[in-house]
XYZ file of C-alpha atoms in Angstrom:
705
model
C 0.000 0.000 0.000
C 1.042 3.616 -0.367
C 2.238 5.149 2.905
C 2.961 8.722 3.803
C 6.490 10.043 4.264
C 5.990 10.838 7.964
C 5.774 7.211 9.203
C 8.763 6.336 7.002
C 10.881 9.053 8.594
C 9.994 7.736 12.032
C 10.849 4.174 11.033
C 7.329 2.904 11.548
C 6.329 2.037 7.985
C 3.167 -0.045 7.539
C 3.316 -3.394 5.805
C 0.177 -4.980 4.358
C 0.456 -8.584 3.247
C -2.342 -9.915 1.078
C -3.654 -13.388 1.891
C -3.629 -15.906 -0.891
C -7.227 -16.773 -1.807
C -8.162 -20.457 -1.585
C -8.108 -22.385 -4.803
C -11.732 -22.609 -5.970
C -13.114 -26.039 -6.671
C -14.716 -26.810 -9.975
C -18.474 -26.642 -10.394
C -18.679 -30.404 -10.750
C -16.802 -31.082 -7.512
C -18.827 -28.472 -5.628
C -22.173 -29.896 -6.761
C -20.995 -33.428 -6.022
C -19.916 -32.479 -2.490
C -23.202 -30.698 -1.757
C -25.262 -33.569 -3.142
C -23.287 -36.101 -1.110
C -23.666 -33.993 2.038
C -27.421 -33.534 1.554
C -28.055 -37.210 0.761
C -26.081 -38.574 3.692
C -28.542 -40.072 6.178
C -27.885 -40.696 9.852
C -29.836 -40.665 13.062
C -28.435 -37.283 14.247
C -29.186 -35.705 10.859
C -32.720 -37.112 10.865
C -33.277 -35.815 14.388
C -31.947 -32.387 13.452
C -34.165 -32.317 10.350
C -37.272 -33.106 12.405
C -36.365 -30.444 14.948
C -35.847 -27.888 12.183
C -39.189 -28.660 10.555
C -41.068 -28.897 13.881
C -39.330 -26.464 16.269
C -41.753 -27.364 19.079
C -39.911 -30.683 19.498
C -36.836 -28.671 20.487
C -38.169 -25.931 22.743
C -40.756 -28.061 24.548
C -37.938 -30.054 26.168
C -36.595 -26.813 27.630
C -39.976 -25.550 28.793
C -40.026 -24.267 32.391
C -43.585 -24.546 33.736
C -42.976 -22.508 36.888
C -41.807 -19.503 34.871
C -43.804 -19.792 31.662
C -47.065 -21.646 32.299
C -49.047 -18.914 34.091
C -48.291 -16.279 31.431
C -48.995 -18.657 28.564
C -52.366 -19.691 29.997
C -53.392 -16.099 30.688
C -52.424 -14.827 27.231
C -54.024 -17.866 25.569
C -57.321 -17.273 27.335
C -57.346 -13.585 26.448
C -56.515 -14.217 22.781
C -59.123 -16.972 22.616
C -61.761 -14.612 24.000
C -60.770 -11.963 21.445
C -60.681 -14.489 18.604
C -64.289 -15.580 18.979
C -65.996 -12.245 18.224
C -63.394 -11.348 15.598
C -63.826 -14.691 13.859
C -67.568 -14.194 13.647
C -67.171 -10.577 12.542
C -64.548 -11.227 9.870
C -66.950 -13.617 8.174
C -68.567 -10.471 6.770
C -65.303 -9.578 5.035
C -64.673 -13.020 3.593
C -68.306 -13.557 2.548
C -68.414 -16.888 4.423
C -70.320 -18.417 7.321
C -68.967 -17.714 10.835
C -68.301 -21.395 11.476
C -65.508 -21.364 8.874
C -63.747 -18.473 10.617
C -63.816 -20.473 13.849
C -62.375 -23.488 12.026
C -59.609 -21.281 10.639
C -58.680 -19.849 14.030
C -58.607 -23.301 15.622
C -56.375 -25.039 13.067
C -54.029 -22.080 12.510
C -53.193 -21.824 16.213
C -52.468 -25.536 16.512
C -50.278 -25.797 13.397
C -48.223 -22.711 14.183
C -47.659 -24.042 17.699
C -45.729 -26.963 16.186
C -43.988 -25.258 13.245
C -43.458 -21.585 14.125
C -40.159 -20.125 15.318
C -41.625 -16.972 16.875
C -42.666 -17.161 20.515
C -45.057 -14.241 20.518
C -46.950 -13.662 17.260
C -50.580 -14.687 16.954
C -51.432 -16.467 13.695
C -55.055 -16.633 12.604
C -57.644 -14.628 10.724
C -56.394 -11.259 9.470
C -58.647 -8.493 8.210
C -56.605 -7.690 5.084
C -56.486 -11.317 3.985
C -60.192 -11.718 4.730
C -60.891 -8.771 2.457
C -58.766 -10.248 -0.342
C -60.457 -13.633 0.052
C -63.886 -11.989 0.042
C -63.178 -10.147 -3.203
C -62.217 -13.383 -4.972
C -65.236 -15.179 -3.492
C -67.582 -12.444 -4.697
C -66.144 -12.577 -8.189
C -66.422 -16.340 -8.480
C -69.951 -16.325 -7.049
C -70.986 -13.826 -9.696
C -69.389 -15.910 -12.458
C -71.134 -19.035 -11.157
C -74.539 -17.346 -11.339
C -75.043 -16.633 -7.620
C -75.937 -13.258 -6.195
C -72.921 -11.904 -4.255
C -75.118 -9.331 -2.524
C -76.676 -12.123 -0.445
C -74.324 -12.442 2.507
C -73.603 -15.852 3.910
C -74.663 -14.635 7.340
C -78.345 -14.952 7.893
C -81.100 -17.095 9.378
C -81.462 -19.380 6.413
C -80.339 -22.776 5.293
C -77.029 -23.348 3.620
C -78.170 -22.893 0.097
C -79.033 -20.301 -2.470
C -81.039 -20.243 -5.625
C -79.372 -19.264 -8.824
C -79.796 -15.663 -9.785
C -81.438 -16.011 -13.150
C -80.960 -12.340 -13.965
C -77.205 -12.505 -13.474
C -74.900 -12.987 -16.417
C -73.749 -16.567 -15.950
C -70.350 -17.540 -17.322
C -69.603 -20.651 -15.270
C -72.384 -22.475 -13.471
C -71.731 -23.835 -10.006
C -72.323 -27.490 -9.179
C -76.011 -28.413 -8.933
C -75.624 -30.018 -5.479
C -73.892 -26.973 -3.974
C -75.607 -23.780 -2.865
C -74.235 -20.283 -2.488
C -72.489 -20.792 0.861
C -71.175 -24.179 -0.182
C -69.684 -22.755 -3.369
C -68.225 -19.766 -1.496
C -66.236 -21.955 0.898
C -65.037 -24.081 -2.032
C -63.627 -20.978 -3.688
C -62.027 -19.853 -0.423
C -60.392 -23.225 0.271
C -59.079 -23.491 -3.305
C -57.577 -20.012 -3.021
C -56.098 -20.805 0.386
C -54.519 -24.063 -0.749
C -52.813 -22.450 -3.744
C -51.523 -19.554 -1.625
C -50.232 -22.012 0.967
C -48.452 -24.046 -1.698
C -46.752 -20.866 -2.922
C -45.572 -20.079 0.607
C -44.316 -23.614 1.222
C -42.398 -23.556 -2.059
C -40.858 -20.218 -1.098
C -39.723 -21.760 2.186
C -38.333 -24.901 0.539
C -36.458 -22.828 -2.056
C -35.044 -20.586 0.711
C -36.814 -17.489 -0.618
C -37.510 -15.907 2.737
C -35.526 -12.855 1.651
C -38.193 -12.018 -0.953
C -40.432 -10.524 1.728
C -37.691 -7.971 2.447
C -38.511 -6.306 -0.883
C -41.923 -5.359 0.508
C -40.716 -2.272 2.353
C -42.302 -0.915 5.496
C -43.763 2.176 3.747
C -45.297 -0.197 1.197
C -46.841 -2.389 3.900
C -48.089 0.631 5.863
C -49.609 2.200 2.766
C -51.174 -1.111 1.784
C -52.628 -1.518 5.283
C -54.017 2.023 5.138
C -55.596 1.601 1.699
C -56.990 -1.832 2.517
C -58.397 -0.487 5.799
C -60.305 2.206 3.913
C -61.633 -0.513 1.615
C -62.683 -2.633 4.594
C -64.343 0.345 6.267
C -66.250 1.106 3.071
C -67.431 -2.490 2.748
C -68.850 -2.422 6.274
C -70.822 0.805 5.969
C -73.845 -0.963 4.516
C -73.975 -3.205 7.589
C -73.590 -0.238 9.935
C -76.538 1.483 8.255
C -78.575 -1.640 7.518
C -78.826 -0.697 3.839
C -79.803 -3.289 1.245
C -77.495 -2.746 -1.714
C -75.411 -4.890 -4.080
C -71.814 -5.730 -3.189
C -69.553 -3.982 -5.666
C -66.366 -5.627 -6.870
C -63.563 -5.072 -9.310
C -61.949 -1.762 -10.215
C -63.127 1.288 -8.304
C -65.047 -0.755 -5.737
C -64.658 1.893 -3.008
C -65.938 4.737 -5.186
C -68.853 2.658 -6.488
C -69.819 1.610 -2.964
C -69.845 5.186 -1.710
C -72.027 6.291 -4.629
C -74.476 3.461 -3.925
C -74.531 4.364 -0.236
C -75.380 7.969 -1.027
C -78.254 6.843 -3.240
C -79.534 4.341 -0.644
C -79.015 6.425 2.504
C -82.761 7.092 2.814
C -83.380 3.334 3.150
C -81.197 2.945 6.250
C -82.559 0.784 9.055
C -83.090 2.968 12.131
C -82.512 0.070 14.522
C -79.155 -0.782 12.917
C -78.081 2.871 12.871
C -78.850 3.287 16.601
C -77.135 0.013 17.462
C -74.048 0.945 15.417
C -73.812 4.371 17.042
C -73.993 2.957 20.564
C -71.571 0.089 19.889
C -69.037 2.312 18.139
C -69.108 4.806 20.986
C -68.655 2.110 23.626
C -65.882 0.307 21.737
C -63.927 3.455 20.872
C -64.115 4.851 24.401
C -63.142 1.494 25.890
C -60.208 1.144 23.479
C -58.996 4.637 24.269
C -59.180 4.029 28.012
C -57.474 0.678 27.593
C -54.603 2.295 25.674
C -54.131 4.976 28.292
C -54.276 2.531 31.187
C -52.457 -0.373 29.570
C -49.541 -0.046 32.004
C -51.885 -0.498 34.951
C -53.984 -3.304 33.489
C -52.373 -6.725 33.577
C -55.076 -8.076 31.269
C -56.752 -5.970 28.548
C -60.471 -5.565 28.825
C -62.403 -8.020 26.590
C -64.538 -5.156 25.305
C -65.544 -6.845 22.052
C -66.805 -9.941 23.837
C -68.762 -7.910 26.391
C -70.367 -5.794 23.649
C -71.268 -8.886 21.629
C -72.772 -10.682 24.645
C -74.864 -7.654 25.671
C -75.923 -6.943 22.075
C -76.934 -10.584 21.569
C -79.076 -10.540 24.711
C -80.735 -7.256 23.735
C -81.402 -8.496 20.204
C -82.787 -11.814 21.445
C -85.137 -10.491 24.101
C -86.022 -7.346 22.136
C -86.758 -9.397 18.985
C -85.004 -6.785 16.862
C -84.983 -8.974 13.771
C -88.714 -9.733 13.875
C -89.885 -6.255 14.967
C -87.497 -3.930 13.095
C -86.041 -6.097 10.331
C -82.508 -5.864 11.670
C -80.070 -8.304 10.059
C -78.683 -10.941 12.439
C -75.991 -13.619 12.246
C -78.371 -16.525 11.963
C -77.783 -20.185 12.656
C -74.192 -21.122 13.495
C -73.837 -24.924 13.581
C -71.647 -26.787 16.049
C -69.058 -29.488 15.488
C -66.799 -30.153 12.519
C -67.608 -30.850 8.892
C -66.016 -33.805 7.123
C -62.786 -32.790 5.311
C -62.906 -32.212 1.579
C -60.256 -31.869 -1.127
C -60.361 -28.390 -2.725
C -61.657 -28.256 -6.283
C -58.728 -28.468 -8.800
C -60.669 -26.469 -11.405
C -61.212 -23.630 -8.950
C -57.542 -23.799 -7.966
C -56.606 -23.089 -11.578
C -59.016 -20.148 -11.720
C -57.638 -18.470 -8.584
C -53.930 -19.293 -9.099
C -53.078 -15.698 -10.000
C -55.112 -14.232 -7.120
C -53.227 -16.489 -4.706
C -49.901 -14.810 -5.566
C -50.868 -11.516 -3.914
C -52.446 -13.384 -1.004
C -49.262 -15.420 -0.422
C -46.981 -12.378 -0.620
C -49.049 -10.242 1.739
C -49.508 -13.033 4.284
C -45.830 -14.027 4.317
C -44.582 -10.423 4.413
C -46.714 -9.470 7.414
C -45.924 -12.719 9.238
C -42.153 -12.525 8.769
C -41.941 -8.811 9.573
C -43.956 -9.236 12.779
C -41.947 -12.309 13.793
C -38.680 -10.416 13.288
C -39.976 -7.397 15.202
C -41.001 -9.387 18.276
C -37.855 -11.518 18.136
C -35.716 -8.375 18.129
C -37.663 -6.854 21.022
C -37.330 -9.984 23.188
C -33.785 -11.002 22.316
C -34.062 -14.157 20.228
C -33.908 -15.036 16.544
C -36.341 -16.508 14.040
C -35.797 -18.326 10.748
C -37.538 -16.585 7.867
C -37.661 -19.684 5.670
C -39.156 -21.768 8.485
C -41.728 -19.021 9.050
C -42.718 -19.361 5.404
C -43.123 -23.093 5.874
C -45.147 -22.587 9.055
C -47.520 -19.996 7.581
C -47.775 -22.022 4.386
C -48.756 -25.150 6.328
C -51.286 -23.034 8.260
C -52.925 -22.539 4.870
C -52.283 -25.871 3.132
C -53.464 -28.312 5.806
C -56.558 -26.364 7.048
C -57.700 -25.860 3.431
C -58.875 -29.500 3.522
C -60.968 -28.697 6.639
C -63.004 -25.777 5.245
C -60.624 -22.999 6.373
C -59.370 -19.920 4.546
C -56.172 -17.849 4.440
C -54.352 -16.877 7.631
C -51.285 -14.921 8.710
C -49.910 -13.125 11.744
C -51.861 -10.118 13.035
C -50.251 -7.187 14.836
C -53.090 -6.283 17.226
C -53.521 -9.781 18.642
C -49.741 -10.261 18.811
C -49.388 -7.093 20.896
C -52.147 -8.283 23.230
C -50.497 -11.670 23.441
C -47.199 -10.104 24.494
C -48.738 -7.679 26.973
C -50.601 -10.469 28.798
C -47.467 -12.435 29.672
C -46.974 -14.803 26.713
C -43.635 -16.627 26.873
C -44.026 -19.419 24.291
C -46.422 -20.664 21.642
C -48.102 -22.901 24.225
C -50.525 -20.002 24.586
C -51.753 -20.825 21.058
C -52.919 -24.228 22.302
C -54.933 -22.512 25.029
C -56.471 -20.145 22.462
C -57.350 -23.108 20.248
C -59.039 -24.775 23.225
C -61.216 -21.680 23.787
C -62.222 -21.650 20.113
C -62.909 -25.387 20.258
C -65.275 -24.829 23.191
C -67.230 -22.309 21.123
C -67.238 -24.650 18.135
C -68.650 -27.561 20.092
C -71.032 -25.842 22.507
C -71.435 -22.069 22.429
C -71.742 -21.186 18.716
C -75.588 -21.348 18.496
C -75.875 -18.743 21.265
C -74.816 -16.033 18.784
C -77.789 -16.617 16.481
C -79.508 -13.299 17.238
C -76.344 -11.186 17.094
C -76.841 -8.199 14.770
C -74.573 -7.789 11.772
C -74.197 -4.108 12.590
C -72.462 -5.098 15.841
C -70.060 -7.334 13.946
C -69.353 -4.474 11.545
C -68.579 -2.235 14.542
C -66.028 -4.768 15.791
C -64.354 -4.772 12.369
C -64.318 -0.978 12.074
C -62.829 -0.477 15.537
C -60.123 -3.048 14.782
C -59.005 -0.796 11.904
C -58.243 2.050 14.274
C -54.499 1.355 14.412
C -54.088 1.058 10.643
C -56.127 4.207 9.950
C -54.035 6.148 12.456
C -50.950 5.546 10.332
C -51.992 8.504 8.198
C -50.702 10.707 11.021
C -47.180 9.379 10.378
C -47.194 10.633 6.797
C -45.857 14.202 7.506
C -42.974 12.777 9.525
C -42.271 10.207 6.821
C -42.239 12.976 4.209
C -39.647 14.920 6.227
C -37.460 11.848 6.605
C -37.769 10.486 3.056
C -40.007 11.948 0.338
C -39.427 8.824 -1.772
C -40.808 6.557 0.971
C -43.739 8.924 1.469
C -44.556 8.710 -2.245
C -44.490 4.903 -2.038
C -46.866 5.071 0.949
C -49.288 7.447 -0.766
C -49.165 5.693 -4.135
C -49.857 2.298 -2.593
C -52.709 3.564 -0.417
C -54.314 5.592 -3.228
C -54.174 2.689 -5.678
C -55.733 0.344 -3.115
C -58.616 2.768 -2.576
C -59.208 3.950 -6.132
C -58.463 0.735 -8.062
C -58.156 -2.481 -6.030
C -56.064 -4.040 -3.287
C -54.160 -6.276 -5.722
C -53.363 -3.301 -7.943
C -52.276 -1.382 -4.836
C -49.807 -4.104 -3.892
C -48.407 -4.189 -7.434
C -48.174 -0.393 -7.545
C -46.358 -0.389 -4.205
C -43.782 -2.894 -5.427
C -43.202 -0.932 -8.637
C -42.898 2.378 -6.770
C -40.484 0.847 -4.253
C -38.267 -0.451 -7.047
C -38.430 2.889 -8.854
C -37.458 4.752 -5.676
C -34.524 2.379 -5.210
C -33.425 2.891 -8.806
C -33.841 6.648 -8.453
C -31.659 6.764 -5.367
C -28.871 4.831 -7.068
C -29.264 6.563 -10.429
C -28.727 10.079 -9.065
C -26.809 9.751 -5.777
C -25.120 12.619 -3.985
C -21.833 13.784 -5.512
C -19.464 16.313 -3.957
C -15.919 17.654 -3.826
C -14.013 17.044 -0.599
C -11.519 19.208 1.279
C -9.253 18.640 4.249
C -10.372 19.213 7.834
C -7.635 21.512 9.130
C -4.319 19.706 9.563
C -5.917 16.277 9.974
C -5.937 13.390 7.538
C -9.730 13.509 7.113
C -11.747 15.017 4.278
C -15.378 16.145 4.118
C -17.964 17.684 1.781
C -17.236 21.348 1.032
C -20.933 22.152 0.555
C -21.856 20.749 3.960
C -19.074 22.081 6.193
C -17.301 25.418 6.493
C -13.632 26.115 7.088
C -12.286 23.160 5.102
C -8.887 23.449 3.455
C -8.798 22.522 -0.282
C -5.744 20.653 -1.487
C -3.839 22.757 -4.045
C -4.076 21.408 -7.598
C -5.771 18.194 -6.387
C -9.509 17.538 -6.763
C -11.043 14.988 -4.363
C -14.386 13.667 -5.660
C -16.918 11.499 -3.792
C -19.784 9.624 -5.492
C -22.183 8.248 -2.861
C -23.565 5.277 -4.730
C -22.708 2.393 -7.045
C -21.346 3.013 -10.507
C -23.308 1.027 -13.065
C -24.997 1.351 -16.436
C -27.919 3.482 -15.210
C -25.869 6.287 -13.599
C -22.623 6.393 -15.594
C -23.689 9.589 -17.386
C -24.660 11.246 -14.107
C -21.286 10.221 -12.636
C -19.376 11.908 -15.452
C -21.636 14.974 -15.495
C -21.209 15.449 -11.754
C -17.436 15.045 -11.932
C -17.050 17.423 -14.889
C -19.392 20.011 -13.384
C -17.759 20.044 -9.943
C -14.182 20.090 -11.224
C -14.962 22.593 -13.992
C -13.320 20.492 -16.697
C -15.078 18.386 -19.339
C -12.235 15.930 -19.821
C -14.077 13.817 -22.378
C -14.731 16.628 -24.818
C -11.307 18.212 -24.368
C -9.543 14.899 -24.939
C -11.607 14.249 -28.066
C -10.921 17.775 -29.283
C -7.193 17.299 -28.727
C -7.218 14.066 -30.732
C -9.116 15.805 -33.535
C -6.620 18.664 -33.637
C -3.705 16.224 -33.584
C -5.130 14.315 -36.528
C -5.602 17.528 -38.529
C -2.374 19.473 -37.926
C -0.107 16.850 -36.346
C 1.400 17.021 -32.919
C 0.469 20.363 -31.373
C 2.690 22.285 -28.958
C -0.185 24.243 -27.445
C -1.565 23.881 -23.943
C -3.403 20.490 -23.725
C -6.308 22.067 -21.931
C -6.549 25.224 -24.045
C -10.059 25.900 -25.341
C -10.635 26.496 -29.068
C -13.879 28.364 -28.457
C -13.950 32.098 -28.373
C -14.357 33.930 -25.081
C -17.920 34.800 -25.913
C -19.114 31.303 -26.788
C -21.167 29.083 -24.516
C -18.565 26.304 -24.743
C -15.917 28.652 -23.403
C -18.110 29.331 -20.392
C -18.636 25.625 -19.836
C -14.975 24.544 -20.221
C -12.256 26.767 -18.722
C -8.999 27.489 -20.536
C -6.862 25.852 -17.808
C -7.578 22.857 -15.609
C -6.049 24.263 -12.446
C -5.258 20.775 -11.099
C -2.979 17.887 -11.970
C -4.674 15.009 -10.059
C -8.196 13.759 -9.458
C -8.719 11.488 -6.443
C -11.993 9.527 -6.334
C -13.153 8.491 -2.844
C -14.546 5.020 -3.521
C -15.702 4.304 0.035
C -19.428 4.806 -0.842
C -18.943 2.956 -4.152
C -20.908 -0.222 -3.422
C -20.200 -2.082 -6.653
C -19.074 -1.770 -10.268
C -20.547 -3.433 -13.309
C -18.921 -3.757 -16.710
C -20.287 -0.381 -17.817
C -18.937 1.288 -14.684
C -15.549 -0.337 -15.284
C -15.505 0.950 -18.859
C -16.440 4.414 -17.582
C -13.445 4.496 -15.222
C -11.117 3.196 -17.905
C -12.283 5.802 -20.404
C -12.052 8.544 -17.770
C -8.456 7.624 -16.970
C -7.519 7.675 -20.650
C -9.122 11.093 -21.131
C -7.332 12.514 -18.088
C -4.042 10.973 -19.247
C -4.409 12.704 -22.613
C -4.743 16.002 -20.720
C -1.783 15.317 -18.414
C -3.973 14.649 -15.351
C -3.601 11.646 -13.030
C -6.579 9.621 -11.763
C -6.203 7.923 -8.359
C -8.690 5.763 -6.463
C -8.923 5.646 -2.666
C -10.786 3.566 -0.059
C -11.905 0.853 -2.485
C -13.819 -1.993 -0.846
C -12.641 -5.574 -1.518
C -15.444 -6.256 -4.067
C -14.614 -3.066 -5.965
C -10.880 -3.804 -5.797
C -11.429 -7.320 -7.108
C -13.622 -5.979 -9.904
C -10.894 -3.498 -10.864
C -8.339 -6.290 -10.980
C -10.502 -8.659 -12.997
C -11.570 -5.890 -15.378
C -7.968 -4.980 -16.262
C -8.093 -1.488 -14.760
C -4.945 -2.106 -12.692
C -2.945 -3.373 -15.674
C -4.160 -1.230 -18.537
C -1.498 1.250 -19.831
C 0.301 1.175 -16.478
C 3.530 -0.527 -17.416
C 5.401 -1.478 -14.269
C 3.234 0.590 -11.927
C 2.211 -1.607 -8.975
C -1.341 -1.914 -7.725
C -0.335 -0.149 -4.493
C 0.543 2.942 -6.559
C -2.896 3.036 -8.206
C -5.191 2.192 -5.257
C -4.888 3.820 -1.841
C -6.359 2.876 1.511
C -7.247 6.459 2.427
C -7.918 9.732 0.664
C -5.062 11.396 2.502
C -2.510 8.820 1.326
C -3.680 9.377 -2.260
C -3.317 13.149 -1.854
C 0.186 12.748 -0.418
C 1.126 10.472 -3.321
C -0.200 13.011 -5.821
C 1.749 15.770 -4.091
C 4.941 13.699 -4.136
C 4.555 12.744 -7.793
C 3.929 16.337 -8.773
C 7.042 17.421 -6.855
C 9.123 14.810 -8.676
C 7.813 15.964 -12.043
C 8.508 19.603 -11.198
C 12.068 18.748 -10.127
C 12.608 16.811 -13.350
C 11.341 19.747 -15.432
C 13.661 22.174 -13.645
C 16.722 20.096 -14.505
C 15.948 20.123 -18.243
């Protein structure tokens, strides 16, 4: 490496010895070794494989009942109590009977108990996924000739007559009514989404969820929450109106609500007003007193119990025509294989469902693991969430993922392990076997109130937008674009728009990164941006340039423009002009940087008549990587500077960039016997000292001639 003269004078020169890289094995030998290692079977490897696939077999042996059991039982009971009303309420979103939501909550908790690596997240029904499932169910019901406006909730038998006035494209099976066909669509969609998630886990694609940025997820949650709120307004008002679907569903629903507002059911409006007031006040008090309350108040359950009693004894359905939940059967239905034809029809819809479910689950698992000091395995989380969709799909369940609100409650009530999920499943099982029929007279408006209040946290994220804009306008644009597309177009389009905007923001940040000239901080060996700090000392006749980003095909022009603009010398054009003049009149004795333009021309204003420097040092510390185009850019830049009598030095190159320079021929091209240590420097200051020394040697040589 290049060292300064001061350490050499003191006899303390630095020596850097490069390690010899290991000899790489051939592709054939590498694949053979990996295949042999993966196919080797032994009892310890089999045991380790089982423990990796079913983490509960590992941590259950280390379970400490005296420390963990009380908290797990308490949190499991609380989550189970919360799950019951939410499961019944979210049936409105999915367009399915409440019994299927209870099935989903039961199986998801049990499967994640065995396969999950997070100790604290709660996996089950999630409002955003319920909305996405409901949209697909509505579409397929319409195509099969059923009327999607007839909700599955209601005091009627499990069956529906075909809507003869509907445009029928694909007729449903003759032995299957509306509710039967709806759950078939939901299970087919869930199975395909689960298969996608399992394949992502098997192929070690857990990193894919990292590309769904937090602003994207927050904007998607905000836009989907507005969509959910809009879909529940007709239940809050008791308005009979068709369920809109497809593009512009939110706008169409609001227009229909405005036209049908005069038909609102007074009983449902009064009930919704009272329930919303009670739930919002209780939630606000619970948030303010959460440090004093060891167990959160089961407000939803209390409201549902009281509302059911009032509806039953007040005969609100018979007297005022208020819509109620209807018959909820008990017990389990025989398992059924999802319809392969429906699986083909919903294969594309399942992609968005799988991505959203896995992204929320992995991000929540990582957040809670970081807060409580342990680690999770993203690929195993994909397998766990995927199995929570694949296996229950045969038992009349629909898509699940982790949910933030229930996970926070689970943590705050003393959860230590996933044993609490077994307790929650037991509570749901009790409702499934015994208590489900008691909710027959529960009003749909009350269920809609539970859904709307659960959106409070997601809707509040709009208050973070000004702060996000101050921190990063690009992230704020991703947030707003995702949310607006979800509301104005559809949730699937919103997710796609968010991904595209995130990628565009990433490309934009790397395509036009910050570029600046550096100057010395006093007498130290450190250099900083001259536009950001005052009192810096510029190095005479040496320009130090920093480019805070990678150098690749998309930003090579911006790199050169920034360098030429900041240094005041367009080396490319001057070098080309010099070659042109040399070819016309032979070797010229004029100044190599003399401009041919007149003093009044625009080119003369752009390119000065003298460079004013003899060396350009590029600080490569922020240079993340080089591609072939970036390598060619540096090689061409060095040739142009060489034609003008200017040296180009690189400092602070990372090992990947240094290796790329060596493999690309930059360190050997037109350098003769110049060593690599004289072309690359480990600090900007060492490069400046080398430039100063070389210039002194050249000046001394000129004076002797």
